[in-house]
mmCIF file of C-alpha atoms in Angstrom:
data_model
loop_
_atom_site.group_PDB
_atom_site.id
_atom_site.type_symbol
_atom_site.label_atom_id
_atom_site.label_comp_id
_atom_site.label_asym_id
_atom_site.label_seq_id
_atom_site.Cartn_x
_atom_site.Cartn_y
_atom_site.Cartn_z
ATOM 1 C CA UNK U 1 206.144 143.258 -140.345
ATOM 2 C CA UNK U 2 206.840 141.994 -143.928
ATOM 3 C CA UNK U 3 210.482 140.416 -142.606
ATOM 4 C CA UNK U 4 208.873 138.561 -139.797
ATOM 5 C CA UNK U 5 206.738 135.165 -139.394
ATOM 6 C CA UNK U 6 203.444 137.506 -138.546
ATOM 7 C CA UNK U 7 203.408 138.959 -142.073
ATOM 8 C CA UNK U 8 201.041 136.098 -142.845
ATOM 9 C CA UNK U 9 198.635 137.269 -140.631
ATOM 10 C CA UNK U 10 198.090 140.952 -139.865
ATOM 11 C CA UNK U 11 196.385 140.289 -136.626
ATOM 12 C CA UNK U 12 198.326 137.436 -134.039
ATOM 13 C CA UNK U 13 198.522 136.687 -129.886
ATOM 14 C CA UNK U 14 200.990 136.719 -127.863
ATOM 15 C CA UNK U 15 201.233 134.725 -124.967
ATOM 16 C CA UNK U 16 203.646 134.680 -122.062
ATOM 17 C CA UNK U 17 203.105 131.514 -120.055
ATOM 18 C CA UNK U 18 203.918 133.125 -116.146
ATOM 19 C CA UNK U 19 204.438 131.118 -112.826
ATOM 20 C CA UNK U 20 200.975 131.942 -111.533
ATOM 21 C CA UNK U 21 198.877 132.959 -114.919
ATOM 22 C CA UNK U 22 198.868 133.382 -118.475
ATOM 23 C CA UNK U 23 198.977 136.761 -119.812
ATOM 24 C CA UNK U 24 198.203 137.409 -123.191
ATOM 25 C CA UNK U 25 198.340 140.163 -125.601
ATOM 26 C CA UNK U 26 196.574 141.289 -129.496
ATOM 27 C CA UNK U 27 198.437 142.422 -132.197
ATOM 28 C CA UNK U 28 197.223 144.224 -135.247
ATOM 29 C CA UNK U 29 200.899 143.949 -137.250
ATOM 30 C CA UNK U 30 203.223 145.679 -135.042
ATOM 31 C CA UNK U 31 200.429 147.840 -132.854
ATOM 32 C CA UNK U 32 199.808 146.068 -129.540
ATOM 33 C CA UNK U 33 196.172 146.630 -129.264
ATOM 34 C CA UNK U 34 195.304 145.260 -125.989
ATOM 35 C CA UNK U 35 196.367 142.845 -123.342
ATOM 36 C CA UNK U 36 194.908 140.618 -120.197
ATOM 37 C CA UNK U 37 195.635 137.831 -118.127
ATOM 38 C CA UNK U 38 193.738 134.463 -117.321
ATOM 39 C CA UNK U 39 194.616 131.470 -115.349
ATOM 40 C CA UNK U 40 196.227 128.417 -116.675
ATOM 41 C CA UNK U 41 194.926 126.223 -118.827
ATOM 42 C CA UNK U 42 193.996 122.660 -116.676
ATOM 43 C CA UNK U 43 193.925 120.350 -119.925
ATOM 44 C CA UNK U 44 195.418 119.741 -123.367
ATOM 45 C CA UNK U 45 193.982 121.460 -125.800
ATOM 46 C CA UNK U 46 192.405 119.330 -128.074
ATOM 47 C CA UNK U 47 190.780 121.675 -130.856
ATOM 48 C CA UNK U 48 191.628 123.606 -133.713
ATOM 49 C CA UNK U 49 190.345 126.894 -132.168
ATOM 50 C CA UNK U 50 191.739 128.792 -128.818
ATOM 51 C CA UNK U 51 189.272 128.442 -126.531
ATOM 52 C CA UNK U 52 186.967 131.537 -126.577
ATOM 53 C CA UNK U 53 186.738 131.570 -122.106
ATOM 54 C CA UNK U 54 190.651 132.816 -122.581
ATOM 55 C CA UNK U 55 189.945 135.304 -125.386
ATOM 56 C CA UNK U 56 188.196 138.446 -125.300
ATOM 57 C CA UNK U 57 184.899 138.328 -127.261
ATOM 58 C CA UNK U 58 186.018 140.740 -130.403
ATOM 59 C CA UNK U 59 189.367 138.635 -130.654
ATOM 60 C CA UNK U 60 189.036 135.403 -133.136
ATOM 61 C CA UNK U 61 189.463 132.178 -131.833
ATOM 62 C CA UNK U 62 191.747 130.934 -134.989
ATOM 63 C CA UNK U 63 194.667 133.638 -135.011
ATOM 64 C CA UNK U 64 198.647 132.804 -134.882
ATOM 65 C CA UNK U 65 199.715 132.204 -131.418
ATOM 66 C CA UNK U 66 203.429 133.508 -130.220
ATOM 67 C CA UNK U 67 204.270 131.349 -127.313
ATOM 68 C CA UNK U 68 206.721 132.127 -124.573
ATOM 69 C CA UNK U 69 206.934 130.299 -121.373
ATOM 70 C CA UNK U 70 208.196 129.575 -117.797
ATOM 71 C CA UNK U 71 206.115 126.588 -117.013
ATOM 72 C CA UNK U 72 206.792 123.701 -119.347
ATOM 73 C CA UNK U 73 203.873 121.643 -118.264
ATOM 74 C CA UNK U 74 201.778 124.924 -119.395
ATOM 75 C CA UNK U 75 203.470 125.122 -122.563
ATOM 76 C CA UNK U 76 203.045 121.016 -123.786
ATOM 77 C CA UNK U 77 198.701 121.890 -123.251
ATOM 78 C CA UNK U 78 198.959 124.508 -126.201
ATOM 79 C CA UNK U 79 201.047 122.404 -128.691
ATOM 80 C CA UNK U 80 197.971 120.835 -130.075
ATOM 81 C CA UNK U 81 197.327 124.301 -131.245
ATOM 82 C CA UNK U 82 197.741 124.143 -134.841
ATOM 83 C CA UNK U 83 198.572 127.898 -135.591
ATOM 84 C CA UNK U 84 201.137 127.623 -132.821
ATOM 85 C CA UNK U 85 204.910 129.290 -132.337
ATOM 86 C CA UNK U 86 207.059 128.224 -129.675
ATOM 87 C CA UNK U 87 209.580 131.230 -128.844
ATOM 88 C CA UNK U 88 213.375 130.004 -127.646
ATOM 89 C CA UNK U 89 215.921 131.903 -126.073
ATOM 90 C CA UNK U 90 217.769 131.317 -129.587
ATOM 91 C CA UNK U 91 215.727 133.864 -130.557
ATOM 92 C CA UNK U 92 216.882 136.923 -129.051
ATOM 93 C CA UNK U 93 218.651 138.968 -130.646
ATOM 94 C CA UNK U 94 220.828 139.243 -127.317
ATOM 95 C CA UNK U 95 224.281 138.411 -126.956
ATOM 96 C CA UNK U 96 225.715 136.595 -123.788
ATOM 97 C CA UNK U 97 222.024 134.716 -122.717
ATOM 98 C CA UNK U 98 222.817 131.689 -120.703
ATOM 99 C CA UNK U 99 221.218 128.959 -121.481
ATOM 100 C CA UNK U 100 218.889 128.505 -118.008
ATOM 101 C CA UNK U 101 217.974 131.897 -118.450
ATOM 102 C CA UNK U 102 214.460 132.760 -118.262
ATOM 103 C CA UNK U 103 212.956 133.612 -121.659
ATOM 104 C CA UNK U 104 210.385 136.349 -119.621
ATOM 105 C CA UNK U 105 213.953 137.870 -118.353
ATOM 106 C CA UNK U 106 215.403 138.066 -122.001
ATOM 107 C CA UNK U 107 212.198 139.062 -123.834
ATOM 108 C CA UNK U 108 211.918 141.632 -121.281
ATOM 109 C CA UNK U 109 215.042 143.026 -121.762
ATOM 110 C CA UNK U 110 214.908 143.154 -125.425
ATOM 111 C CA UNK U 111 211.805 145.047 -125.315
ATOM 112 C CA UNK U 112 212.943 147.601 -122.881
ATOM 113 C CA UNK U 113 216.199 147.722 -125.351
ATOM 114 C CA UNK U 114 214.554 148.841 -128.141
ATOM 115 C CA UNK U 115 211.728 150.551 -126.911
ATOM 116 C CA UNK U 116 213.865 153.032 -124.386
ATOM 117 C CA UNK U 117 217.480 152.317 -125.711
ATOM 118 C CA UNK U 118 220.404 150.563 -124.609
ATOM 119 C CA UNK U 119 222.196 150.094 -121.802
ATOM 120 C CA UNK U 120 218.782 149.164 -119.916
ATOM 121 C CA UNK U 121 218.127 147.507 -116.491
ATOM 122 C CA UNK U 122 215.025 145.771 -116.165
ATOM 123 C CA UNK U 123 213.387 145.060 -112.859
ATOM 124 C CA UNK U 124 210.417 142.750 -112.845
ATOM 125 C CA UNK U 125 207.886 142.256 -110.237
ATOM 126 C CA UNK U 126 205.993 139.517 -110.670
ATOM 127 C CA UNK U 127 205.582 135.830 -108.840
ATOM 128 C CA UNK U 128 209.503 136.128 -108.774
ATOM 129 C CA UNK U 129 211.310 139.734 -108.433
ATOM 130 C CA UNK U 130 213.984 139.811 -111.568
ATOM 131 C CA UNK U 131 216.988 142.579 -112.024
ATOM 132 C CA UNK U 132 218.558 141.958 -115.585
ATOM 133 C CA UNK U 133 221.208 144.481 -116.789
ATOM 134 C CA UNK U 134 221.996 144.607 -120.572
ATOM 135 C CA UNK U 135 224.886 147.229 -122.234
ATOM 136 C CA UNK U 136 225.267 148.986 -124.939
ATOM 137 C CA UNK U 137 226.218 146.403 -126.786
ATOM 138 C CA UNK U 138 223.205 144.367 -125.964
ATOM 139 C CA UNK U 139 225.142 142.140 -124.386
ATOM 140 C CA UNK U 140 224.139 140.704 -121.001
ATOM 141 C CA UNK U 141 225.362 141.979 -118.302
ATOM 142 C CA UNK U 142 223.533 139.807 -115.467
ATOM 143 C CA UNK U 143 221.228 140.363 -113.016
ATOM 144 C CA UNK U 144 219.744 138.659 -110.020
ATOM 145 C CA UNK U 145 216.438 137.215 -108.503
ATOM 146 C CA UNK U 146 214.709 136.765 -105.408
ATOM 147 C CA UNK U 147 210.941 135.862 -104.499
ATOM 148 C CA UNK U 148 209.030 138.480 -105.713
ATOM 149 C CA UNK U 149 206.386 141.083 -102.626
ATOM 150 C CA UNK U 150 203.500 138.840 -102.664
ATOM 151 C CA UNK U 151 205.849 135.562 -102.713
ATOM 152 C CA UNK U 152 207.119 137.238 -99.492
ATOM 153 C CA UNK U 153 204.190 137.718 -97.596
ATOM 154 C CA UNK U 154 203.098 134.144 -98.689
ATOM 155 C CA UNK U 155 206.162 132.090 -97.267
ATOM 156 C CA UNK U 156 205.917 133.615 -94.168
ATOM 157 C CA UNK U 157 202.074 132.738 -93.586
ATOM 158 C CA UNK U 158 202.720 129.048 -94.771
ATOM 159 C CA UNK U 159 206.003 128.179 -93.121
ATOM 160 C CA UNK U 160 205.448 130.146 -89.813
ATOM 161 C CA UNK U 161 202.613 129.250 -87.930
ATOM 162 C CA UNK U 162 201.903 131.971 -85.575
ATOM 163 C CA UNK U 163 201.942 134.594 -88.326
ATOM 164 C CA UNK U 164 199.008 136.024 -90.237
ATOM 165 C CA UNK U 165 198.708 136.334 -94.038
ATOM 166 C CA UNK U 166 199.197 139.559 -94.953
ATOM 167 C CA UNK U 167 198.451 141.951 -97.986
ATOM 168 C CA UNK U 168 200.510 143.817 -99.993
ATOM 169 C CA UNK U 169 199.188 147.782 -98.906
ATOM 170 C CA UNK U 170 198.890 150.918 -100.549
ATOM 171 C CA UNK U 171 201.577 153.076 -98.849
ATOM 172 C CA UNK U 172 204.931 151.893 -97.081
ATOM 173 C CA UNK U 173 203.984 151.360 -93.046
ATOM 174 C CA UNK U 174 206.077 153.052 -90.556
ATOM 175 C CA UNK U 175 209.557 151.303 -90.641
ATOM 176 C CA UNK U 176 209.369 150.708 -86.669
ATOM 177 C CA UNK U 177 206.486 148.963 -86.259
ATOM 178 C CA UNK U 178 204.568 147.950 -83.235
ATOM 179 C CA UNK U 179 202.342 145.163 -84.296
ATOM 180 C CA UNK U 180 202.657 142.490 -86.248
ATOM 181 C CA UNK U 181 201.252 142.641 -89.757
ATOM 182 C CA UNK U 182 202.934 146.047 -90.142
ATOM 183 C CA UNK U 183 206.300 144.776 -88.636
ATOM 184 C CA UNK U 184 206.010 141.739 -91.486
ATOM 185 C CA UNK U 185 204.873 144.211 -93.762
ATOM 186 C CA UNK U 186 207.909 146.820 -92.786
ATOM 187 C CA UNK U 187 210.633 144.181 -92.664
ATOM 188 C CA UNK U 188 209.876 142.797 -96.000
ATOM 189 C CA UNK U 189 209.030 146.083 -97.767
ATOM 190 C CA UNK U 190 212.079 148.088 -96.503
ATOM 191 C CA UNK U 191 214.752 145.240 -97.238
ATOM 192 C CA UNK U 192 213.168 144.573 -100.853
ATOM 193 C CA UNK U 193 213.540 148.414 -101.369
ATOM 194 C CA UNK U 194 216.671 149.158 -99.634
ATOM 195 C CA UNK U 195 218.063 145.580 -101.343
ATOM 196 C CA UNK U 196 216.652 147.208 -105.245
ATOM 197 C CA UNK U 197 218.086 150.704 -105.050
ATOM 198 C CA UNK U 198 222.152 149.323 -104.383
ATOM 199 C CA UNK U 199 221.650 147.297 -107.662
ATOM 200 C CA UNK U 200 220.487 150.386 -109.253
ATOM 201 C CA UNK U 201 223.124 152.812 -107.281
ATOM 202 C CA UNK U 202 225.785 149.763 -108.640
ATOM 203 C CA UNK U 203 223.921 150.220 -111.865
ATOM 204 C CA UNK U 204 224.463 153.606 -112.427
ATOM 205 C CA UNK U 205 227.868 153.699 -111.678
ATOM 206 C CA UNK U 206 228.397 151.287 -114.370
ATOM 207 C CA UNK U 207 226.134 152.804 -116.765
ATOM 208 C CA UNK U 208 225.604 156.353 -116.087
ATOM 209 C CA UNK U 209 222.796 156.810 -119.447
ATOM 210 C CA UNK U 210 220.964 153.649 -118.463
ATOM 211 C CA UNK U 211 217.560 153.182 -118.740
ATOM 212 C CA UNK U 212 215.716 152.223 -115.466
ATOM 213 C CA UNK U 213 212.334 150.343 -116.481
ATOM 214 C CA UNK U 214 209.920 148.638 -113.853
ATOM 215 C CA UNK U 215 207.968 145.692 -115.460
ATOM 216 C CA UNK U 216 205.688 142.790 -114.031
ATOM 217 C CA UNK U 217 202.150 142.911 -111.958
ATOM 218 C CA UNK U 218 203.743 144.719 -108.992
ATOM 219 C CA UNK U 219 205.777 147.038 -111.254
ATOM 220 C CA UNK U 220 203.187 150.237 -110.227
ATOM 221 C CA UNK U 221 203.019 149.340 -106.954
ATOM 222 C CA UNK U 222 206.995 149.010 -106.184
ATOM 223 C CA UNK U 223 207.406 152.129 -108.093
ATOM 224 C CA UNK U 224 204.631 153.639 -105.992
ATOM 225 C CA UNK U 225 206.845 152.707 -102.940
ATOM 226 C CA UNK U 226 210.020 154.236 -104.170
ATOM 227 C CA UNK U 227 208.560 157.431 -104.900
ATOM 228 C CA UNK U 228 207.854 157.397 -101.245
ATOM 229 C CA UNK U 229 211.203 156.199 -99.999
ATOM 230 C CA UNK U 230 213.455 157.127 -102.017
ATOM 231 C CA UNK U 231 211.880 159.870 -104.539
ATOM 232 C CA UNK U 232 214.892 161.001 -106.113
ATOM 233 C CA UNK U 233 215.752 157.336 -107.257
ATOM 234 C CA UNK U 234 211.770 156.922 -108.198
ATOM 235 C CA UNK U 235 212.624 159.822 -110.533
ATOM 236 C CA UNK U 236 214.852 157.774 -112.728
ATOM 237 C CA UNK U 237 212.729 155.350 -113.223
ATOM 238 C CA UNK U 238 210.281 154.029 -115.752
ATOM 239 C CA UNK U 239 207.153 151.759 -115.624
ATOM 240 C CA UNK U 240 205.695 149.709 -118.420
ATOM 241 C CA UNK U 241 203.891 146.496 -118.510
ATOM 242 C CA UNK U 242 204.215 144.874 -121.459
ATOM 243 C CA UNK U 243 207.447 144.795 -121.717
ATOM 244 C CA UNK U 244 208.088 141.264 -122.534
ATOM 245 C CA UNK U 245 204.646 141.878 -125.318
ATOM 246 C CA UNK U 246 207.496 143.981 -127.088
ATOM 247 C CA UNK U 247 210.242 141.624 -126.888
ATOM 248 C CA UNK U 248 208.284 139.164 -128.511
ATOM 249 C CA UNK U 249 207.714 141.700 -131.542
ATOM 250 C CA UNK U 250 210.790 142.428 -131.505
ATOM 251 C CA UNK U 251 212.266 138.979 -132.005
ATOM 252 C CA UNK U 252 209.847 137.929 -134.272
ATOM 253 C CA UNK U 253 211.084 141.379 -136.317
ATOM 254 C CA UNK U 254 214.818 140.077 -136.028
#
């Protein structure tokens, strides 16, 4: 990492500032050693040191932080942070961003890039459900986004009063359902499913070679679902986490 703003430092965090949580990651150069998530952080931070209830305990408190985010409020508590780096969709090696994109969407995308190849299609699962399609030109393509499963299930216990909260399960319910927390849990499941695979059957026709990677919290468990809906689909697809971990390496490499 000798090009690249970490070479000062051999170790260095990453931290993507989510909707719902922080998620963080640990470096050694370019090896990504280890990764977790906490919740946000409630007040400024008003030390010289991260504070150690957000770390784990073999991590120092004093290392370079990388900072992404989608919650500006989040991102303004951290800037007292002297060892701080704010990451901007400027960034990204990427051609085509949009300026309101998300920077979790692009990072993503640039880490499934260069990690699997381009063209790539990147779905993310996470507080918001993400498609972003780049070619092989890694230029953007576009994508699309909807609330993500749990966001779901959430809106229609809060806005509707005579329905129950209901958890994301294990295995896809029968599609006809005959009570109601499986007919919620049917009507949401089945349309986010059937709604995924025609962007990827679109997808495909576009971009025969792509790349298929699943990303964000619910990334095993949608992928989990397709292999049981739609198994030959599941087949083309990948799963990986960190995703947006590797974008950030990546355009700190650029």
């Amino acid at each position: 990492m000798n090009n690249s703003p970490t070479s000062k430092s051999p170790d260095w965090l990453a931290l993507m500032i989510g909707n719902s949580r922080l998620h963080w990651a640990y470096f050694q150069e370019d090896k990504l050693q280890t990764t977790w998530d906490t919740n946000h952080l409630s007040n400024p931070l008003i030390t010289s040191r991260l504070p150690s209830d957000f770390l784990l305990t073999t991590i120092p408190n004093n290392l370079p932080l990388y900072i992404a985010s989608v919650v500006p409020s989040q991102t303004k508590l951290w800037q007292n942070y002297p060892n701080t780096k704010i990451i901007t969709l400027e960034q990204i090696p990427l051609k085509n961003i949009y300026p309101t994109m998300g920077i979790d969407r692009a990072l993503a995308i640039l880490g499934a890039g260069e990690i699997y190849g381009f063209p790539c299609l990147v779905i993310d699962a996470g507080t918001a459900l993400t498609l972003t399609g780049v070619d092989s030109d890694r230029s953007l393509i576009g994508g699309a986004i909807l609330p993500g499963l749990k966001l779901q299930f959430q809106s229609l216990a809060t806005k509707a009063a005579a329905l129950p909260n209901v958890n994301l399960p294990d295995s896809l319910p029968l599609r006809w359902s005959i009570n109601t927390p499986d007919a919620i849990t049917s009507g949401i499941l089945y349309t986010i499913l059937g709604g995924i695979k025609t962007f990827i059957d679109d997808w495909l026709k576009k971009y025969p070679s792509s790349q298929i990677i699943l990303t964000g919290g619910d990334s095993q468990l949608l992928l989990s679902y397709f292999k049981q809906e739609y198994f030959k689909t599941s087949e083309k697809l990948k799963q990986n986490k960190n995703l947006i971990f590797w974008g950030i390496l990546f355009s700190l490499l650029s």
